[in-house]
């Protein structure tokens, strides 16, 4: 094995440093490496004493508070290895870590730098979920990752990797030069990976090596503008758009995928790794990022329309669009151009930055230099109207929330008088991702209907049900075949899959076409009964003109249920009034809780009666909610507490109980939000707020 230099900047606590170095000694082949420890001039006496006793470590010094890359650059000239590992001193390496990293590094000549998997968020998609508490468990977990790597592929080429642990060829280091000391620690590694890329090298993730990382050191984040000045884009643009890619569900491996606004190409690389049989292409209008993306993926030259025109029309199964593209383009005009290149059954996946978000407001009211331009972003409403007017199914929209910190909450309180209720509700939403599939041609659907009716199979049925119900219904309206039986069949199958809205759409159309059809009336009765509307179900069943014995028994059963339901609601109203006026309050609360548990009444029934008949709404709901929570009925408890807060946002018991529930569920951010948002900071709320804030601060450390 070739000789490797392992360089550590020892700015962690001495206990971390000792554990890191001892793990290197335990799990690295003797004689194949040297350790170079960089100790700053302000190191503790304990640290200095410990290093003095070590005979197998090369000790170097640096000035106090030296940047990470500055300290590392300072010792490269004294290192003797053919390869160099740069390692944070608060890490723990595992068995065969260096051997396996070396194997990955020399898979191909163009790989210059590799990094391992880890437990701590690095921002570079190297983190995996980990669950261990002892060194033995850690080693078992690391061996599991090694075996997974052997089965699923032990390396993955990436645009950038994290700086917490990386192995680099000295030849590449000599060619590209030292790390950029002007940049902040959180972006210098991204910068270096891009410089390697420009020099013809690639970075890679070694998925068969796992290194434990205790935490990231406290770092100055003010250097992002320097990265932006150097590259003309934000460091975040070097990372794959994982939330966007997660919405992609290809029907098969041989798909054609176009990513518009592909940035530097990291998402293109991730797509190629996820779907190796797919054809992946990119479009990027920023010159610098387009050049970098062209080094790792299939990205064309020229303007947006010129890049798009090189493809065949209607050739893409999926077109993914990023917020970055909307910042540099006329969004709706560009989407219209893309339509011609989307397959007749293809889909748009569009990520939109929320232009009503906390971050958008902060930029609006500040003078910060930023690469984000929310004013250029289309709204969700704009895109929804475009989709509706261009022959797509009803799209699905996923929302992504960002926890609010003290600064965010202060901004909200300062500006909420300027916001509409809708804007206030979206303040914590950072982005939306819309998935919209094109409507199939009516002739195609008619062919599918005929095939299903001629020879029924589950496969043929699934092919129809994969489409949204609205185009199916429109096609059935002009279908020459047996429309009513087909609509009822699709409704029943949707009901079995618990797609109740779809089933209702099919049955409503069947009723519209033939109001007296017994199958339709019976199925409407069944569906409404499943949805909990016994009275509506009874209404439908009574319209069936040829009632068999089964239908008649159903009608009798429902009439009894409706009569009993009326009595149950009368009793619930009495119980809630007695709670409000403190008449045997505990007994009545217990009775309400038990009736909710046994599904005799619903939480919606409680809310309805409180709305119509209770005066002290917040307190009554709060009392019932607390009892429910104590009896392990957390879902109705939270619903009742949230409604209580709507009636009185300053009611201290509700605020404290909501905070308590979220603390118990481990959601300290949400608890902090409720406490911080209280207009009246009572002594109890303030005390809880400080305790939660302390816990959050401890968690960060």
XYZ file of C-alpha atoms in Angstrom, residues 274-698:
425
model
C -30.340 6.812 -9.631
C -31.456 5.786 -13.120
C -28.416 4.494 -15.035
C -30.538 3.347 -18.003
C -32.259 6.716 -18.404
C -31.222 9.396 -20.902
C -30.534 12.538 -18.844
C -30.119 16.003 -20.363
C -29.761 19.495 -18.935
C -30.448 23.112 -19.849
C -28.749 25.998 -18.052
C -28.697 29.656 -19.064
C -25.978 30.877 -16.677
C -22.705 30.687 -18.643
C -20.448 29.622 -15.754
C -22.766 26.949 -14.430
C -23.560 25.693 -17.942
C -19.848 25.200 -18.582
C -19.396 23.243 -15.335
C -22.517 21.162 -16.013
C -21.244 20.331 -19.504
C -18.212 18.679 -17.884
C -20.419 16.142 -16.072
C -23.560 15.835 -18.227
C -25.197 16.378 -21.599
C -25.786 20.148 -21.656
C -25.990 22.205 -24.844
C -24.791 25.660 -25.803
C -26.588 28.900 -26.548
C -29.778 30.507 -25.281
C -32.631 28.612 -23.660
C -34.550 28.241 -26.945
C -31.378 27.183 -28.779
C -30.611 24.522 -26.186
C -34.200 23.284 -26.277
C -34.377 23.125 -30.068
C -31.672 20.453 -30.300
C -34.173 17.867 -29.004
C -36.975 16.087 -30.849
C -40.467 17.301 -30.061
C -42.587 15.237 -27.667
C -39.524 13.202 -26.713
C -39.265 13.670 -22.909
C -41.064 11.574 -20.322
C -40.176 14.016 -17.542
C -39.194 17.698 -17.561
C -37.904 18.989 -14.215
C -37.783 22.752 -13.675
C -35.857 24.448 -10.850
C -36.419 27.856 -9.211
C -33.004 28.889 -10.488
C -34.299 28.737 -14.061
C -37.244 31.008 -13.294
C -34.863 33.685 -11.970
C -33.251 34.009 -15.397
C -36.178 33.519 -17.725
C -39.736 34.484 -18.680
C -41.370 31.616 -16.775
C -44.739 31.126 -18.467
C -43.395 31.769 -21.972
C -40.586 29.268 -21.344
C -42.963 26.642 -19.936
C -45.098 27.026 -23.054
C -42.046 26.296 -25.223
C -41.249 23.206 -23.138
C -44.749 21.805 -23.719
C -43.836 20.885 -27.289
C -41.033 18.645 -26.006
C -43.086 16.778 -23.394
C -44.339 13.307 -24.329
C -48.122 12.937 -24.713
C -48.134 11.080 -21.382
C -45.186 13.011 -19.898
C -45.026 15.089 -16.737
C -43.738 18.416 -15.506
C -42.091 18.502 -12.070
C -41.740 22.159 -11.108
C -40.060 23.533 -7.989
C -41.095 27.038 -6.980
C -39.532 29.196 -4.317
C -42.359 30.659 -2.242
C -42.374 34.386 -2.940
C -44.441 34.872 0.232
C -41.959 33.087 2.479
C -40.042 34.391 5.452
C -36.843 34.521 3.393
C -38.549 36.520 0.640
C -39.775 39.064 3.194
C -36.364 39.258 4.828
C -34.696 40.038 1.487
C -37.412 42.582 0.691
C -36.867 44.465 3.949
C -33.071 44.263 4.047
C -30.077 45.355 2.046
C -28.415 41.939 2.008
C -26.556 40.923 -1.125
C -28.140 37.737 -2.402
C -28.287 35.678 -5.575
C -31.986 34.953 -5.036
C -34.520 37.163 -6.793
C -37.984 36.323 -5.478
C -39.541 39.128 -7.521
C -38.775 37.151 -10.693
C -40.331 33.940 -9.412
C -43.849 33.097 -10.638
C -46.405 32.404 -7.925
C -47.998 29.033 -7.307
C -51.227 30.521 -8.624
C -49.511 31.556 -11.886
C -48.222 28.046 -12.522
C -51.530 26.437 -11.492
C -53.431 28.541 -14.039
C -50.902 27.629 -16.730
C -51.289 23.908 -15.953
C -55.085 24.157 -15.911
C -55.149 25.856 -19.320
C -52.805 23.413 -21.075
C -54.400 19.943 -20.864
C -52.857 18.520 -17.702
C -54.347 16.438 -14.938
C -55.123 18.083 -11.634
C -51.559 18.521 -10.310
C -50.271 17.459 -6.904
C -48.458 20.091 -4.860
C -46.040 19.308 -2.025
C -45.130 22.060 0.447
C -41.821 22.302 2.291
C -41.661 24.167 5.577
C -38.708 25.963 7.144
C -38.590 26.224 10.964
C -38.702 29.852 12.093
C -35.980 31.180 14.380
C -36.149 34.242 16.667
C -35.287 36.593 13.825
C -37.996 35.112 11.606
C -40.660 35.378 14.311
C -39.683 38.984 15.032
C -39.987 39.803 11.319
C -43.386 38.109 11.184
C -44.674 40.107 14.126
C -43.378 43.338 12.570
C -44.928 42.770 9.153
C -48.045 40.646 9.703
C -50.264 43.727 9.664
C -49.237 44.113 6.007
C -50.087 40.496 5.160
C -53.342 38.913 4.088
C -54.399 35.761 5.982
C -53.175 33.616 3.051
C -49.727 35.226 3.134
C -49.529 34.749 6.902
C -50.277 31.038 6.479
C -47.498 30.679 3.879
C -44.841 32.600 5.827
C -43.124 29.410 7.067
C -43.332 27.605 3.673
C -40.019 27.815 1.826
C -41.056 26.203 -1.457
C -43.612 24.210 -3.425
C -43.077 21.303 -5.800
C -45.813 20.653 -8.350
C -46.163 17.413 -10.320
C -48.445 17.645 -13.368
C -48.956 14.875 -15.922
C -50.274 15.542 -19.400
C -53.727 14.379 -20.314
C -53.747 11.377 -22.659
C -55.519 11.617 -26.003
C -59.209 10.666 -25.868
C -58.682 8.075 -28.606
C -56.081 6.324 -26.445
C -58.513 6.133 -23.507
C -61.293 4.773 -25.716
C -58.946 2.008 -26.876
C -58.152 1.169 -23.239
C -61.884 1.111 -22.359
C -62.628 -1.275 -25.218
C -59.764 -3.575 -24.284
C -60.977 -3.727 -20.665
C -64.592 -4.470 -21.596
C -63.609 -7.061 -24.227
C -61.350 -9.035 -21.873
C -61.103 -7.810 -18.267
C -57.704 -8.090 -16.572
C -56.224 -6.347 -13.512
C -53.402 -5.015 -15.667
C -55.810 -3.306 -18.080
C -57.768 -1.813 -15.183
C -54.590 -0.482 -13.549
C -53.585 1.146 -16.835
C -56.807 3.198 -16.806
C -56.683 3.982 -13.077
C -53.156 5.358 -13.326
C -54.698 8.405 -15.003
C -56.540 11.065 -13.058
C -60.338 10.533 -13.073
C -61.210 13.838 -14.775
C -59.838 12.891 -18.261
C -61.334 9.416 -17.877
C -64.751 10.959 -17.162
C -64.476 13.370 -20.099
C -63.567 10.489 -22.400
C -66.481 8.377 -21.127
C -68.908 11.247 -21.848
C -68.309 10.722 -25.596
C -67.700 6.959 -25.396
C -69.954 4.736 -27.543
C -69.601 1.739 -25.229
C -71.362 0.838 -21.931
C -70.591 4.066 -20.061
C -72.641 3.468 -16.857
C -71.184 -0.004 -16.041
C -67.680 1.324 -16.800
C -68.131 4.336 -14.488
C -69.425 2.094 -11.698
C -66.538 -0.340 -12.154
C -63.968 2.473 -11.925
C -65.795 3.879 -8.872
C -65.801 0.541 -7.019
C -62.117 -0.050 -7.751
C -61.286 3.497 -6.587
C -63.308 2.930 -3.400
C -61.371 -0.277 -2.653
C -58.139 1.715 -3.040
C -59.551 4.359 -0.638
C -59.508 7.008 -3.380
C -62.861 8.360 -2.265
C -62.787 11.596 -4.257
C -62.112 9.653 -7.440
C -64.955 7.234 -6.704
C -67.350 10.127 -6.067
C -66.396 11.783 -9.369
C -67.134 8.595 -11.331
C -70.451 8.002 -9.551
C -71.630 11.593 -9.877
C -71.065 11.381 -13.632
C -72.912 8.046 -13.776
C -75.852 9.595 -11.869
C -75.822 12.602 -14.187
C -76.004 10.341 -17.261
C -78.613 7.904 -15.848
C -80.265 9.060 -12.569
C -82.376 5.910 -12.082
C -79.620 3.296 -12.495
C -79.854 0.979 -9.466
C -76.129 0.112 -9.415
C -75.179 3.780 -9.359
C -77.653 4.586 -6.555
C -76.496 1.601 -4.500
C -72.820 2.492 -4.959
C -73.482 6.138 -4.019
C -75.181 4.863 -0.859
C -72.186 2.639 -0.109
C -69.638 5.407 -0.669
C -71.435 8.010 1.437
C -71.812 5.450 4.238
C -68.084 4.742 4.152
C -67.467 8.512 4.343
C -69.575 8.671 7.508
C -72.662 10.410 6.121
C -75.383 7.963 7.139
C -78.241 10.332 6.314
C -77.001 10.903 2.754
C -76.421 7.172 2.334
C -80.006 6.470 3.375
C -81.265 9.055 0.873
C -79.469 7.280 -1.997
C -80.593 3.784 -1.008
C -84.246 4.823 -0.760
C -84.085 5.880 -4.440
C -83.206 2.334 -5.592
C -86.403 1.233 -7.371
C -85.856 -2.531 -7.262
C -84.744 -2.967 -3.642
C -83.623 -6.490 -2.827
C -83.532 -7.860 0.710
C -79.956 -6.653 1.275
C -80.858 -3.030 0.419
C -83.957 -3.163 2.638
C -81.902 -4.432 5.590
C -79.413 -1.632 5.042
C -82.167 0.964 5.094
C -83.551 -0.371 8.410
C -80.045 -0.415 9.922
C -79.346 3.177 8.862
C -82.635 4.469 10.207
C -81.726 3.005 13.601
C -78.215 4.492 13.402
C -79.540 7.961 12.539
C -81.974 7.863 15.436
C -79.192 6.772 17.797
C -76.815 9.411 16.378
C -79.327 12.126 17.163
C -79.512 10.960 20.757
C -75.698 10.765 20.973
C -75.345 14.365 19.778
C -77.963 15.576 22.238
C -76.065 13.903 25.060
C -72.716 15.312 23.803
C -74.191 18.815 23.837
C -75.395 18.323 27.414
C -71.987 17.000 28.508
C -70.150 19.975 26.969
C -72.520 22.463 28.598
C -71.952 20.788 31.970
C -68.168 21.032 31.392
C -68.496 24.729 30.579
C -70.522 25.465 33.715
C -68.425 23.186 35.951
C -71.210 20.746 36.794
C -69.501 17.455 37.713
C -66.850 18.574 35.262
C -64.381 15.691 35.621
C -67.047 13.014 35.141
C -68.433 14.743 32.056
C -64.984 15.238 30.509
C -64.241 11.555 31.074
C -67.525 10.612 29.391
C -66.731 12.793 26.352
C -63.235 11.299 26.094
C -64.579 7.740 26.197
C -67.188 8.501 23.556
C -64.464 9.878 21.293
C -62.275 6.829 21.930
C -65.121 4.415 21.135
C -66.097 6.423 18.026
C -69.612 7.032 19.333
C -69.020 10.698 18.488
C -66.371 12.400 16.391
C -64.071 15.278 17.191
C -65.922 17.185 14.427
C -69.125 16.776 16.460
C -67.415 18.339 19.470
C -66.166 21.276 17.398
C -69.595 21.822 15.828
C -71.403 21.944 19.188
C -68.751 24.208 20.707
C -69.111 26.570 17.755
C -72.908 26.738 17.999
C -73.718 26.338 21.699
C -70.717 27.046 23.943
C -69.808 30.557 25.136
C -66.438 29.893 26.803
C -65.107 28.045 23.788
C -61.323 28.132 24.407
C -61.465 26.949 28.010
C -63.993 24.181 27.281
C -61.954 22.816 24.391
C -58.760 23.095 26.429
C -60.216 21.078 29.322
C -61.431 18.256 27.073
C -58.157 18.256 25.096
C -55.956 17.891 28.170
C -57.963 14.901 29.394
C -57.807 13.267 25.950
C -54.031 13.692 25.830
C -53.649 12.189 29.302
C -55.612 9.171 28.042
C -53.310 8.697 25.018
C -55.729 10.313 22.553
C -53.167 12.721 21.156
C -54.735 13.262 17.727
C -58.107 14.649 18.964
C -56.257 16.511 21.732
C -54.097 18.452 19.261
C -57.114 19.182 17.030
C -59.073 20.577 19.984
C -56.105 22.625 21.234
C -55.494 24.177 17.828
C -59.177 25.140 17.607
C -58.985 26.591 21.109
C -56.042 28.714 20.007
C -58.043 29.988 17.026
C -60.775 31.234 19.370
C -58.311 32.906 21.754
C -54.671 33.202 20.546
C -53.610 34.618 23.947
C -55.159 31.915 26.161
C -52.208 30.842 28.316
C -53.339 27.237 29.139
C -53.785 26.403 25.449
C -50.363 27.818 24.494
C -48.635 25.911 27.299
C -50.454 22.662 26.543
C -49.662 22.856 22.823
C -46.017 23.532 23.655
C -46.021 20.580 26.083
C -47.470 18.209 23.465
C -44.795 19.174 20.929
C -42.026 18.888 23.551
C -43.237 15.371 24.372
C -43.153 14.542 20.656
C -39.571 15.825 20.409
C -40.522 18.818 18.255
C -38.794 21.615 20.171
C -38.849 23.989 17.184
C -42.649 23.811 17.015
C -42.982 24.261 20.794
C -40.697 27.282 20.620
C -42.821 28.739 17.817
C -46.024 28.562 19.910
C -44.354 30.105 22.967
C -42.529 32.834 21.048
C -45.626 33.786 19.037
C -47.701 34.517 22.154
C -48.667 38.193 22.214
C -48.846 38.152 26.015
C -45.595 36.848 27.461
C -46.911 35.783 30.860
C -44.386 34.618 33.494
C -45.279 30.958 32.827
C -44.951 31.285 29.049
C -41.670 33.190 29.402
C -40.258 30.537 31.761
C -41.156 27.741 29.346
C -39.775 29.740 26.446
C -36.392 30.067 28.149
C -36.296 26.337 28.980
C -37.078 25.348 25.385
C -34.548 27.857 24.036
C -31.903 26.414 26.372
C -32.700 22.880 25.171
C -32.430 23.966 21.536
C -29.081 25.658 22.211
C -27.810 22.546 23.973
